[in-house]
XYZ file of C-alpha atoms in Angstrom:
717
model
C 65.313 -57.504 -4.685
C 62.462 -55.537 -3.127
C 62.569 -57.697 0.000
C 66.197 -56.723 0.526
C 65.337 -53.016 0.052
C 63.433 -53.076 3.370
C 66.878 -52.938 4.973
C 67.049 -49.292 3.835
C 64.357 -48.374 6.372
C 66.803 -47.329 9.164
C 68.469 -44.945 6.698
C 65.359 -43.067 5.496
C 66.585 -39.734 6.907
C 69.954 -40.123 5.168
C 68.219 -40.999 1.882
C 65.934 -37.936 2.140
C 69.039 -35.797 2.741
C 70.717 -37.393 -0.278
C 67.695 -36.668 -2.498
C 67.669 -33.014 -1.382
C 71.408 -32.704 -2.070
C 71.027 -34.393 -5.463
C 68.367 -31.843 -6.428
C 70.813 -29.078 -5.448
C 73.594 -30.773 -7.424
C 71.390 -31.235 -10.502
C 70.167 -27.622 -10.406
C 73.781 -26.417 -10.141
C 74.944 -28.662 -12.990
C 72.049 -27.540 -15.196
C 72.808 -23.878 -14.489
C 76.417 -23.966 -15.693
C 75.733 -24.352 -19.471
C 73.437 -21.306 -19.281
C 76.261 -19.232 -17.794
C 78.647 -20.527 -20.469
C 76.150 -19.430 -23.115
C 75.850 -15.962 -21.570
C 79.621 -15.505 -21.340
C 79.946 -16.323 -25.070
C 76.833 -14.470 -26.268
C 76.864 -11.492 -23.935
C 80.361 -11.330 -22.501
C 82.292 -11.924 -25.734
C 79.965 -11.260 -28.666
C 77.974 -8.431 -27.062
C 80.871 -6.832 -25.112
C 79.138 -7.389 -21.775
C 75.964 -5.562 -22.892
C 73.064 -7.825 -21.966
C 70.264 -6.320 -24.067
C 69.208 -3.517 -26.389
C 67.999 -1.330 -23.531
C 70.770 1.235 -22.832
C 71.255 2.202 -19.179
C 72.233 5.656 -20.485
C 71.325 7.242 -23.844
C 71.625 10.689 -25.368
C 68.449 12.673 -25.685
C 68.900 13.099 -29.442
C 69.311 9.330 -29.965
C 66.259 8.492 -27.883
C 64.213 10.954 -29.935
C 65.422 9.203 -33.119
C 64.346 5.821 -31.795
C 60.921 7.078 -30.751
C 60.134 8.253 -34.301
C 59.338 4.661 -35.311
C 57.456 3.699 -32.157
C 53.742 3.501 -31.617
C 52.120 5.733 -29.038
C 51.905 2.914 -26.475
C 55.586 2.080 -27.031
C 56.572 5.729 -26.628
C 54.578 5.841 -23.389
C 56.499 2.866 -21.959
C 59.832 4.428 -22.922
C 58.924 7.773 -21.356
C 57.838 6.046 -18.119
C 61.151 4.220 -17.711
C 63.688 6.870 -18.814
C 64.395 10.072 -16.911
C 66.828 12.926 -17.558
C 70.148 12.534 -15.764
C 70.737 14.877 -12.837
C 74.328 15.474 -13.991
C 73.666 15.979 -17.708
C 70.326 17.143 -19.096
C 71.244 15.793 -22.555
C 71.321 12.189 -21.281
C 68.493 9.897 -20.231
C 68.994 7.277 -17.495
C 67.085 4.004 -17.267
C 65.286 4.049 -13.917
C 63.760 0.534 -13.853
C 65.496 -2.712 -12.831
C 62.460 -4.949 -13.166
C 63.353 -7.852 -15.495
C 59.881 -8.180 -17.036
C 59.799 -4.466 -17.841
C 63.319 -4.617 -19.312
C 62.249 -7.588 -21.495
C 59.344 -5.516 -22.850
C 61.607 -2.526 -23.434
C 64.203 -4.784 -25.120
C 61.677 -5.877 -27.751
C 60.666 -2.262 -28.421
C 64.191 -0.821 -28.417
C 65.817 -3.595 -30.501
C 63.330 -3.131 -33.339
C 63.637 0.658 -33.244
C 67.432 0.459 -33.148
C 67.427 -1.864 -36.200
C 65.095 0.571 -38.030
C 67.327 3.545 -37.249
C 70.477 1.571 -38.152
C 68.843 0.420 -41.394
C 67.921 3.978 -42.422
C 71.426 5.246 -41.532
C 72.975 2.550 -43.728
C 70.558 3.202 -46.598
C 71.234 6.943 -46.340
C 75.003 6.393 -46.550
C 74.471 4.320 -49.703
C 72.042 6.904 -51.133
C 69.250 4.348 -51.318
C 66.468 6.583 -49.887
C 64.345 8.258 -52.603
C 64.317 12.114 -52.752
C 67.028 12.294 -50.070
C 70.506 13.319 -51.296
C 73.388 11.063 -50.229
C 75.092 12.228 -47.012
C 72.288 14.611 -46.043
C 71.261 14.713 -42.339
C 68.191 12.559 -42.775
C 67.128 12.889 -39.118
C 66.405 16.563 -39.643
C 64.062 15.598 -42.467
C 62.247 12.455 -41.275
C 60.468 14.056 -38.286
C 58.905 16.560 -40.749
C 57.718 13.853 -43.122
C 54.029 12.777 -43.200
C 53.218 9.887 -40.893
C 52.183 7.640 -43.775
C 55.646 8.004 -45.346
C 57.293 7.186 -42.008
C 55.052 4.133 -41.721
C 56.064 3.004 -45.229
C 59.733 3.280 -44.324
C 59.077 1.381 -41.113
C 57.167 -1.343 -42.989
C 59.959 -1.855 -45.507
C 62.555 -2.315 -42.774
C 60.289 -4.578 -40.666
C 59.834 -6.938 -43.625
C 63.583 -7.589 -43.569
C 63.569 -8.144 -39.790
C 60.732 -10.683 -39.785
C 63.015 -13.703 -40.186
C 65.373 -12.666 -37.402
C 65.054 -14.354 -33.996
C 64.471 -12.147 -30.921
C 67.951 -13.013 -29.650
C 69.553 -12.130 -32.973
C 67.699 -8.782 -32.994
C 69.092 -8.093 -29.526
C 72.622 -9.113 -30.507
C 72.494 -6.929 -33.628
C 71.203 -3.982 -31.618
C 73.961 -4.282 -29.046
C 76.525 -2.720 -31.428
C 74.375 0.417 -31.537
C 74.228 0.479 -27.706
C 78.019 -0.014 -27.510
C 78.643 2.912 -29.859
C 76.224 5.018 -27.831
C 78.081 4.160 -24.595
C 81.422 5.091 -26.190
C 80.052 8.439 -27.329
C 78.714 9.112 -23.830
C 82.140 8.173 -22.393
C 81.421 4.802 -20.781
C 84.389 2.352 -20.759
C 82.950 -0.616 -22.700
C 86.087 -2.743 -22.251
C 85.753 -2.475 -18.468
C 82.052 -3.237 -18.834
C 82.895 -6.401 -20.783
C 85.617 -7.488 -18.333
C 83.347 -6.960 -15.318
C 80.572 -9.010 -16.925
C 82.881 -11.942 -17.728
C 84.507 -11.886 -14.270
C 81.132 -11.647 -12.499
C 79.673 -14.513 -14.548
C 82.836 -16.584 -14.004
C 82.667 -15.977 -10.242
C 79.027 -17.105 -10.226
C 79.962 -20.256 -12.159
C 82.777 -20.975 -9.702
C 80.397 -20.546 -6.758
C 77.831 -22.866 -8.364
C 80.558 -25.429 -9.127
C 81.739 -25.339 -5.494
C 78.166 -25.856 -4.240
C 77.792 -28.769 -6.667
C 81.107 -30.241 -5.487
C 80.103 -29.965 -1.816
C 76.760 -31.652 -2.591
C 78.521 -34.405 -4.577
C 81.031 -35.148 -1.808
C 78.307 -35.219 0.860
C 76.120 -37.479 -1.287
C 79.070 -39.850 -1.803
C 79.705 -39.963 1.942
C 76.052 -40.597 2.821
C 75.605 -43.162 0.014
C 78.634 -45.122 1.207
C 77.357 -44.946 4.774
C 73.872 -46.160 3.799
C 75.258 -49.024 1.671
C 77.764 -50.085 4.343
C 75.079 -49.954 7.051
C 72.716 -51.998 4.928
C 75.477 -54.533 4.208
C 76.253 -54.796 7.926
C 72.583 -55.418 8.809
C 72.242 -57.990 6.021
C 75.352 -59.864 7.161
C 74.113 -59.770 10.750
C 70.684 -61.175 9.849
C 72.120 -63.807 7.503
C 74.572 -64.925 10.188
C 71.845 -65.026 12.853
C 69.661 -67.039 10.523
C 72.450 -69.498 9.679
C 73.363 -69.908 13.356
C 69.765 -71.026 13.934
C 69.870 -73.582 11.113
C 69.493 -77.235 11.978
C 71.153 -80.012 10.001
C 68.052 -80.074 7.789
C 68.742 -76.534 6.563
C 72.459 -77.226 6.158
C 71.529 -80.044 3.800
C 69.838 -77.428 1.601
C 72.736 -74.931 1.577
C 76.361 -75.993 1.334
C 78.877 -74.318 3.651
C 80.705 -72.834 0.645
C 77.452 -71.379 -0.694
C 76.571 -69.823 2.670
C 80.023 -68.218 2.848
C 79.611 -66.817 -0.694
C 76.154 -65.489 0.128
C 77.404 -63.836 3.323
C 80.356 -62.156 1.604
C 80.348 -61.877 -2.183
C 76.566 -61.615 -2.639
C 76.142 -58.972 0.068
C 79.104 -57.066 -1.415
C 77.307 -57.042 -4.789
C 74.211 -55.536 -3.160
C 76.334 -53.024 -1.240
C 78.004 -51.853 -4.476
C 74.624 -51.598 -6.166
C 73.197 -49.573 -3.270
C 75.991 -46.984 -3.485
C 75.146 -46.408 -7.143
C 71.397 -46.639 -6.533
C 71.399 -43.917 -3.878
C 73.743 -41.680 -5.875
C 72.269 -42.146 -9.362
C 68.679 -43.328 -9.296
C 67.470 -39.898 -8.147
C 70.142 -37.774 -9.796
C 69.956 -39.195 -13.333
C 66.200 -38.503 -13.894
C 66.503 -34.972 -12.459
C 69.492 -34.267 -14.717
C 67.890 -35.868 -17.786
C 64.466 -34.210 -17.448
C 66.058 -30.873 -16.508
C 68.331 -31.107 -19.553
C 65.356 -31.759 -21.864
C 63.458 -28.771 -20.440
C 66.522 -26.541 -20.856
C 67.028 -27.728 -24.442
C 63.418 -27.003 -25.337
C 63.843 -23.512 -23.915
C 67.163 -23.023 -25.748
C 66.227 -24.157 -29.245
C 63.585 -26.659 -30.330
C 64.779 -27.005 -33.935
C 67.544 -29.447 -32.870
C 65.570 -31.433 -30.271
C 65.351 -34.338 -32.756
C 69.079 -34.956 -32.226
C 68.483 -35.876 -28.573
C 65.755 -38.287 -29.655
C 68.226 -40.003 -31.999
C 70.797 -40.260 -29.172
C 68.302 -41.753 -26.701
C 67.036 -44.336 -29.214
C 70.634 -45.333 -30.063
C 71.554 -45.751 -26.368
C 68.416 -47.752 -25.504
C 68.897 -50.063 -28.516
C 72.520 -50.717 -27.598
C 71.755 -51.349 -23.916
C 68.894 -53.731 -24.781
C 71.206 -55.902 -26.898
C 73.850 -55.750 -24.165
C 71.465 -56.932 -21.462
C 70.050 -59.740 -23.568
C 73.571 -61.178 -23.817
C 74.838 -60.426 -20.288
C 71.982 -61.114 -17.858
C 71.922 -64.944 -18.236
C 75.674 -65.018 -17.603
C 75.408 -63.145 -14.292
C 73.450 -66.009 -12.728
C 76.022 -68.517 -13.961
C 78.877 -66.440 -12.478
C 77.442 -66.563 -8.945
C 76.899 -70.341 -9.134
C 80.454 -70.818 -10.376
C 81.787 -68.706 -7.489
C 79.899 -71.075 -5.149
C 81.438 -74.082 -6.869
C 84.944 -72.597 -6.776
C 84.617 -71.885 -3.053
C 83.399 -75.440 -2.500
C 86.338 -76.991 -4.366
C 88.833 -74.694 -2.619
C 87.394 -75.410 0.830
C 87.376 -79.164 0.275
C 90.967 -79.110 -0.991
C 92.240 -77.056 1.949
C 90.433 -79.027 4.659
C 91.337 -82.364 3.078
C 94.957 -81.509 2.238
C 96.446 -84.307 4.345
C 94.232 -86.922 2.693
C 95.054 -85.510 -0.757
C 98.776 -85.787 -0.036
C 98.413 -89.236 1.490
C 96.708 -90.571 -1.644
C 98.905 -88.541 -4.006
C 95.916 -86.941 -5.771
C 97.297 -83.391 -5.959
C 97.140 -83.425 -9.764
C 93.541 -84.633 -9.706
C 92.537 -81.843 -7.295
C 94.473 -79.275 -9.340
C 92.630 -80.421 -12.454
C 89.298 -80.262 -10.609
C 90.082 -76.725 -9.432
C 91.335 -75.669 -12.888
C 88.142 -76.875 -14.576
C 85.933 -74.775 -12.297
C 88.354 -71.850 -12.402
C 88.493 -71.941 -16.202
C 84.689 -72.000 -16.465
C 84.499 -68.977 -14.157
C 87.223 -67.205 -16.164
C 85.453 -67.807 -19.483
C 82.101 -66.607 -18.145
C 83.634 -63.545 -16.478
C 85.650 -62.753 -19.601
C 82.521 -62.946 -21.747
C 80.598 -60.637 -19.404
C 83.510 -58.200 -19.035
C 84.068 -58.029 -22.789
C 80.427 -57.161 -23.328
C 80.528 -54.574 -20.544
C 83.813 -53.194 -21.944
C 81.943 -52.293 -25.134
C 79.640 -49.984 -23.210
C 81.930 -47.034 -22.508
C 83.539 -46.794 -25.990
C 80.113 -47.099 -27.623
C 78.659 -44.432 -25.329
C 81.601 -42.131 -26.078
C 81.103 -42.754 -29.810
C 77.416 -41.850 -29.506
C 78.297 -38.709 -27.521
C 80.924 -37.616 -30.069
C 78.654 -38.313 -33.039
C 75.879 -36.320 -31.369
C 78.318 -33.439 -30.761
C 79.297 -33.437 -34.462
C 75.621 -33.471 -35.518
C 74.821 -30.586 -33.146
C 77.775 -28.532 -34.449
C 76.859 -29.280 -38.061
C 73.184 -28.412 -37.562
C 73.974 -25.476 -35.259
C 76.425 -23.956 -37.744
C 73.646 -23.772 -40.321
C 71.315 -22.203 -37.762
C 73.962 -19.618 -36.802
C 74.634 -18.867 -40.470
C 70.903 -18.344 -41.020
C 70.799 -15.963 -38.036
C 68.470 -18.191 -36.008
C 70.912 -19.102 -33.268
C 73.848 -17.672 -31.367
C 77.168 -19.448 -30.817
C 76.657 -19.532 -27.038
C 73.259 -21.201 -27.501
C 74.871 -23.951 -29.573
C 77.531 -24.486 -26.898
C 74.842 -24.682 -24.214
C 72.874 -27.113 -26.382
C 75.936 -29.390 -26.642
C 76.416 -29.343 -22.870
C 72.747 -30.058 -22.179
C 72.818 -32.879 -24.740
C 75.862 -34.399 -22.982
C 74.082 -34.116 -19.624
C 71.027 -35.932 -20.993
C 73.209 -38.675 -22.483
C 75.182 -38.900 -19.219
C 71.939 -39.359 -17.279
C 71.084 -42.318 -19.523
C 74.650 -43.599 -19.139
C 74.280 -43.485 -15.336
C 71.025 -45.410 -15.468
C 72.676 -47.866 -17.846
C 75.571 -48.419 -15.419
C 73.020 -48.984 -12.679
C 71.187 -51.442 -14.898
C 74.407 -53.324 -15.605
C 74.942 -53.982 -11.899
C 71.227 -54.553 -11.223
C 70.999 -58.079 -12.743
C 73.975 -59.329 -10.726
C 72.732 -57.597 -7.567
C 69.251 -59.002 -8.216
C 70.664 -62.538 -8.428
C 72.624 -61.930 -5.212
C 69.547 -60.499 -3.478
C 67.561 -63.574 -4.494
C 70.234 -65.861 -3.050
C 70.321 -63.915 0.220
C 66.523 -63.898 0.281
C 66.551 -67.704 0.031
C 68.582 -67.858 3.244
C 66.553 -65.237 5.111
C 63.192 -66.701 4.030
C 64.091 -70.314 4.809
C 61.733 -71.599 7.464
C 63.796 -73.131 10.230
C 62.492 -76.607 10.987
C 63.579 -76.425 14.635
C 62.246 -73.237 16.198
C 61.387 -71.997 19.672
C 57.771 -72.506 20.833
C 55.566 -69.405 21.054
C 54.718 -70.184 24.681
C 57.732 -72.045 26.139
C 57.292 -74.125 29.278
C 59.428 -74.121 32.427
C 61.471 -77.147 33.534
C 59.964 -79.443 36.129
C 62.340 -78.951 39.109
C 61.331 -82.278 40.634
C 62.719 -84.130 37.620
C 65.885 -82.068 37.130
C 68.457 -84.025 35.133
C 66.017 -86.680 33.923
C 66.195 -87.625 30.227
C 63.408 -89.823 28.913
C 62.665 -91.220 25.455
C 59.029 -92.239 24.917
C 58.305 -94.320 21.786
C 60.783 -92.211 19.798
C 61.157 -92.795 16.071
C 63.135 -90.631 13.679
C 63.818 -90.404 9.978
C 65.673 -87.733 8.037
C 63.663 -85.314 5.851
C 62.676 -86.854 2.508
C 63.947 -90.278 3.678
C 61.734 -93.349 3.284
C 62.851 -95.405 6.291
C 63.365 -94.659 9.972
C 66.871 -94.275 11.365
C 65.510 -94.914 14.885
C 62.401 -96.905 15.726
C 60.422 -97.017 18.977
C 63.179 -96.052 21.413
C 62.218 -96.086 25.121
C 64.506 -95.455 28.111
C 65.055 -93.161 31.114
C 68.444 -91.688 32.116
C 68.592 -90.397 35.705
C 70.877 -87.936 37.542
C 73.979 -89.474 39.078
C 73.831 -92.399 36.658
C 75.700 -93.196 33.468
C 73.749 -94.350 30.449
C 75.825 -95.698 27.592
C 74.984 -96.432 23.945
C 76.770 -98.984 21.818
C 76.166 -100.609 18.467
C 77.669 -101.176 15.072
C 78.510 -98.290 12.746
C 75.316 -96.732 11.367
C 73.079 -98.124 14.082
C 71.841 -94.600 15.034
C 73.833 -93.861 18.212
C 74.881 -90.292 17.331
C 71.468 -89.558 15.830
C 69.789 -90.617 19.097
C 72.110 -88.399 21.160
C 71.470 -85.415 18.827
C 67.748 -85.583 19.567
C 68.341 -84.542 23.210
C 69.770 -81.022 22.551
C 67.227 -80.840 19.702
C 69.641 -80.759 16.783
C 66.895 -82.793 15.104
C 63.215 -83.144 15.965
C 61.717 -86.590 16.453
C 59.367 -87.923 13.796
C 57.265 -89.767 16.380
C 57.146 -89.920 20.168
C 58.668 -87.559 22.711
C 62.065 -86.659 24.153
C 61.656 -85.325 27.699
C 64.325 -83.325 29.539
C 63.606 -82.416 33.165
C 60.102 -83.794 32.639
C 59.247 -81.488 29.712
C 59.110 -82.222 25.975
C 62.164 -80.605 24.346
C 59.865 -79.104 21.688
C 58.127 -77.065 24.401
C 61.323 -75.544 25.851
C 63.288 -72.505 24.686
C 66.335 -73.845 22.789
C 68.814 -71.667 24.687
C 67.470 -72.801 28.063
C 67.472 -76.442 26.955
C 71.062 -76.357 25.704
C 72.166 -74.381 28.738
C 71.393 -77.500 30.802
C 73.523 -79.718 28.572
C 77.283 -80.167 28.308
C 77.849 -81.553 24.806
C 81.078 -83.103 23.517
C 80.791 -83.892 19.767
C 82.277 -86.896 18.045
C 84.823 -84.660 16.304
C 86.508 -82.246 18.708
C 85.994 -78.649 17.583
C 88.229 -75.825 18.810
C 88.104 -72.117 17.957
C 90.973 -69.732 17.279
C 92.086 -68.105 20.518
C 93.763 -69.593 23.595
C 93.309 -72.784 25.605
C 91.620 -70.674 28.280
C 89.197 -68.995 25.857
C 88.210 -72.394 24.442
C 87.495 -73.925 27.868
C 85.613 -70.782 28.932
C 83.615 -70.811 25.696
C 80.324 -71.607 27.444
C 81.064 -69.833 30.770
C 82.874 -66.507 30.493
C 83.073 -65.823 34.253
C 84.782 -69.130 35.083
C 87.267 -68.825 37.973
C 90.857 -70.060 37.695
C 90.180 -72.882 40.156
C 87.153 -74.061 38.161
C 89.168 -73.785 34.958
C 91.924 -75.985 36.355
C 89.443 -78.463 37.865
C 87.652 -78.973 34.530
C 91.017 -79.403 32.791
C 92.187 -81.848 35.460
C 89.075 -84.052 35.168
C 89.442 -84.015 31.370
C 93.085 -85.129 31.744
C 94.169 -81.968 29.890
C 96.457 -80.571 32.608
C 99.074 -83.125 31.609
C 99.850 -81.353 28.305
C 98.761 -77.832 29.371
C 101.452 -77.768 32.063
C 104.033 -78.691 29.451
C 103.153 -75.633 27.338
C 105.337 -72.514 27.947
C 102.260 -70.239 28.088
C 100.021 -72.727 29.960
C 96.373 -71.676 29.529
C 97.397 -68.693 27.356
C 98.789 -70.991 24.656
C 97.411 -69.943 21.259
C 95.065 -72.324 19.458
C 95.070 -71.973 15.685
C 91.924 -72.089 13.547
C 90.306 -75.507 13.882
C 92.833 -76.550 16.547
C 95.352 -77.696 13.951
C 98.299 -77.097 16.310
C 97.131 -79.718 18.860
C 96.739 -83.492 18.472
C 93.397 -85.292 18.113
C 93.541 -86.540 21.711
C 94.401 -83.100 23.084
C 91.583 -81.619 21.043
C 89.119 -84.132 22.536
C 90.315 -83.492 26.077
C 89.911 -79.716 25.647
C 86.408 -80.292 24.214
C 85.557 -82.409 27.293
C 86.991 -79.747 29.628
C 84.834 -77.128 27.871
C 81.688 -79.205 28.524
C 82.615 -79.894 32.164
C 83.329 -76.200 32.819
C 79.599 -75.469 32.408
C 78.823 -77.791 35.320
C 75.734 -78.983 33.420
C 72.898 -81.172 34.654
C 73.261 -83.412 31.607
C 76.584 -84.482 30.053
C 76.634 -85.956 26.546
C 79.756 -87.637 25.185
C 79.296 -88.574 21.531
C 82.119 -91.111 21.068
C 84.378 -88.469 22.644
C 86.992 -90.884 23.981
C 87.894 -92.501 20.656
C 91.145 -90.534 20.212
C 92.322 -91.261 23.776
C 94.707 -94.032 24.612
C 93.436 -96.705 27.026
C 95.395 -95.299 29.968
C 94.023 -91.763 29.517
C 90.548 -93.169 28.839
C 90.592 -95.107 32.111
C 91.956 -92.148 34.089
C 89.302 -89.860 32.602
C 86.426 -92.241 33.429
C 87.757 -92.627 36.951
C 87.867 -88.866 37.445
C 84.376 -88.459 36.030
C 83.028 -91.051 38.478
C 84.788 -89.372 41.411
C 83.981 -85.740 40.604
C 80.698 -85.770 38.692
C 78.025 -87.042 41.068
C 74.751 -85.282 40.292
C 74.837 -85.023 36.510
C 73.116 -87.361 34.095
C 75.837 -88.824 31.919
C 75.144 -90.150 28.415
C 78.024 -91.800 26.583
C 78.220 -93.062 23.027
C 81.161 -95.397 22.581
C 82.661 -97.947 20.241
C 84.850 -99.568 22.909
C 83.159 -101.875 25.421
C 85.909 -101.107 27.973
C 84.771 -97.464 28.031
C 81.183 -98.266 29.033
C 81.249 -101.626 30.803
C 80.899 -99.935 34.207
C 77.905 -97.826 33.136
C 74.673 -98.034 35.170
C 72.763 -98.979 32.037
C 73.859 -99.793 28.528
C 71.533 -99.450 25.563
C 72.379 -101.610 22.555
C 71.284 -100.381 19.109
C 71.114 -102.391 15.927
C 69.876 -100.814 12.673
C 67.940 -98.179 14.643
C 66.248 -100.585 17.041
C 66.847 -101.096 20.746
C 67.930 -104.730 21.017
C 69.102 -104.615 24.599
C 69.188 -102.557 27.796
C 70.876 -103.332 31.119
C 74.279 -103.614 32.787
C 77.343 -105.187 31.198
C 76.798 -108.486 33.067
C 73.120 -108.612 32.119
C 73.707 -107.876 28.455
C 76.471 -110.454 28.127
C 73.888 -113.059 29.033
C 70.775 -111.642 27.365
C 71.839 -109.655 24.261
C 73.435 -111.463 21.317
C 74.499 -108.215 19.558
C 76.270 -106.888 22.672
C 77.840 -110.258 23.318
C 79.316 -110.326 19.820
C 80.721 -106.784 20.185
C 82.180 -107.577 23.610
C 83.795 -110.845 22.461
C 85.372 -109.093 19.488
C 87.044 -106.553 21.787
C 87.720 -108.255 25.147
C 89.397 -111.428 26.274
C 87.503 -114.057 28.309
C 89.165 -112.801 31.478
C 88.069 -109.202 30.743
C 84.539 -110.376 29.971
């Protein structure tokens, strides 16, 4: 997986931008529960009054509060309150510093609770030596300090168990009453606070939304770009594969790896970029916020995390082995489908449709069962996660209700705690979703890595040589032997011959004698096991592959056409081919005969694989494509087999008339095709058993003589 991640290198700037935006998004998301808490605690429960420090207070009330303050506390109050310019009976708060207000809040809330406690006790007649209903505040200032301290101590004992926030909330009612007596509209104050907080929440939500949308856009772009680069490199690698590598990977598997496997990685990358940075920020931030909100319920989050991790561990233990099986079954299904489609005519001819349907159904059913098993397990994830989240919410409400009843927590704090708990669980859920896709993506990455890391057997030399211009067109085999990888016996043994420009060298032999294998050594589709193959006087292993194959016009045994037009297929190797050259190549290949009969001539559409033309037409177009290159070396690998004798003869005649300077190498099954060749090489079980002209071989080579007699009459011989 890590080897595939190197493809993220071109997108480093985008990833850095994504990380920055995810931090912004996480900070915004973590801020919202705090605002919700403040709206409930301050906006609703405290009527928009944030703390126990009044912005305006009557002089008489401030004097009351200062009775129970220490000298240092009185000094702080006097420093931060000044007489109003409009009303000398009212003090205004002059500071806006938050730290100072926090200090004043602690002082004022305790004093307010003391004053409120004495007022209540006085109304109930619970203060010794003070008649019920008497103005106690005219008496207390005249009392000895030790009596005042005793009163203060008695009230403070009752306040010890109250949380700082609860003290503030309780004191707010006193501040509200004071505001109303001064003439401040507390309802407007409350409305303004709620609207201001709501506007801030809306702004934060919009910033979070903008960050989320941008992250989604960049993540998709990074994943798509990575997928494109992976597909490009896989395709380039596969294009460079020799037959040795194709023996290792089936065509169906390579198609699956280039499409389905890369798609799996692309999907994983979208989630990786969006979640792998966001989830930890959200989870850690949520834990920090919870610890700052209330630590007495932190154990609930621990229970949730343990439950999620236990569930996910069991899930993975069941699912991961199945992911590997799924990808192999997709390979197998593609293989069966491809074989059935390409071999449809044979299937119909032998009436084996039911057999092929059964073969397909078996693989399809195995894939369905495996996918169903995996999907059922994965389907359990979301309901289980929702159950955990709902159970945690119930536990928080149950525990929080007791805390609120005991006066240790406010309602808004409990609501914030629930939201933070959900954010922490969601962060684990995101990582879990990522982990679900990770095993499948990891399998896919491994399969792609196998292709990319495969060492190509046939590669370009580090210091390629130039062709020897004096030997242009020469093809020479020196003591060449060849065997396929992992094979025990040679397919070709000790082959020696020279093919010269302007001459035709033909190869003939029984089926399996090594004719096509020998021809494939020239363009270096395989490398020789022993000896040398020289083209233009240079060993093919020492030449750049593109330059080597640029000198060769190759017509394979099975004609291959590409989707497009007749013109595009003939111009396949030479894009800037003129119309005259196009027609000349087609004329030599005897293709003009059927091209002229087409309504669109050279613009006639060719379907995929050339299925809308006959085998003979396909071969003639393949020959025209090779001739259009005007190569120094022409290779025909049994390329006349689908031609009738008349067309075969006409084609050979045209080749002899028009192609003078090229080295021509022909593999053939029919003696009539090659009997006029300058030299004929006879192969038998990988050995050269004869070389010479038709007349010479009839006399000297028993194998050739037998082949010729089986095909030609005595007069033709």
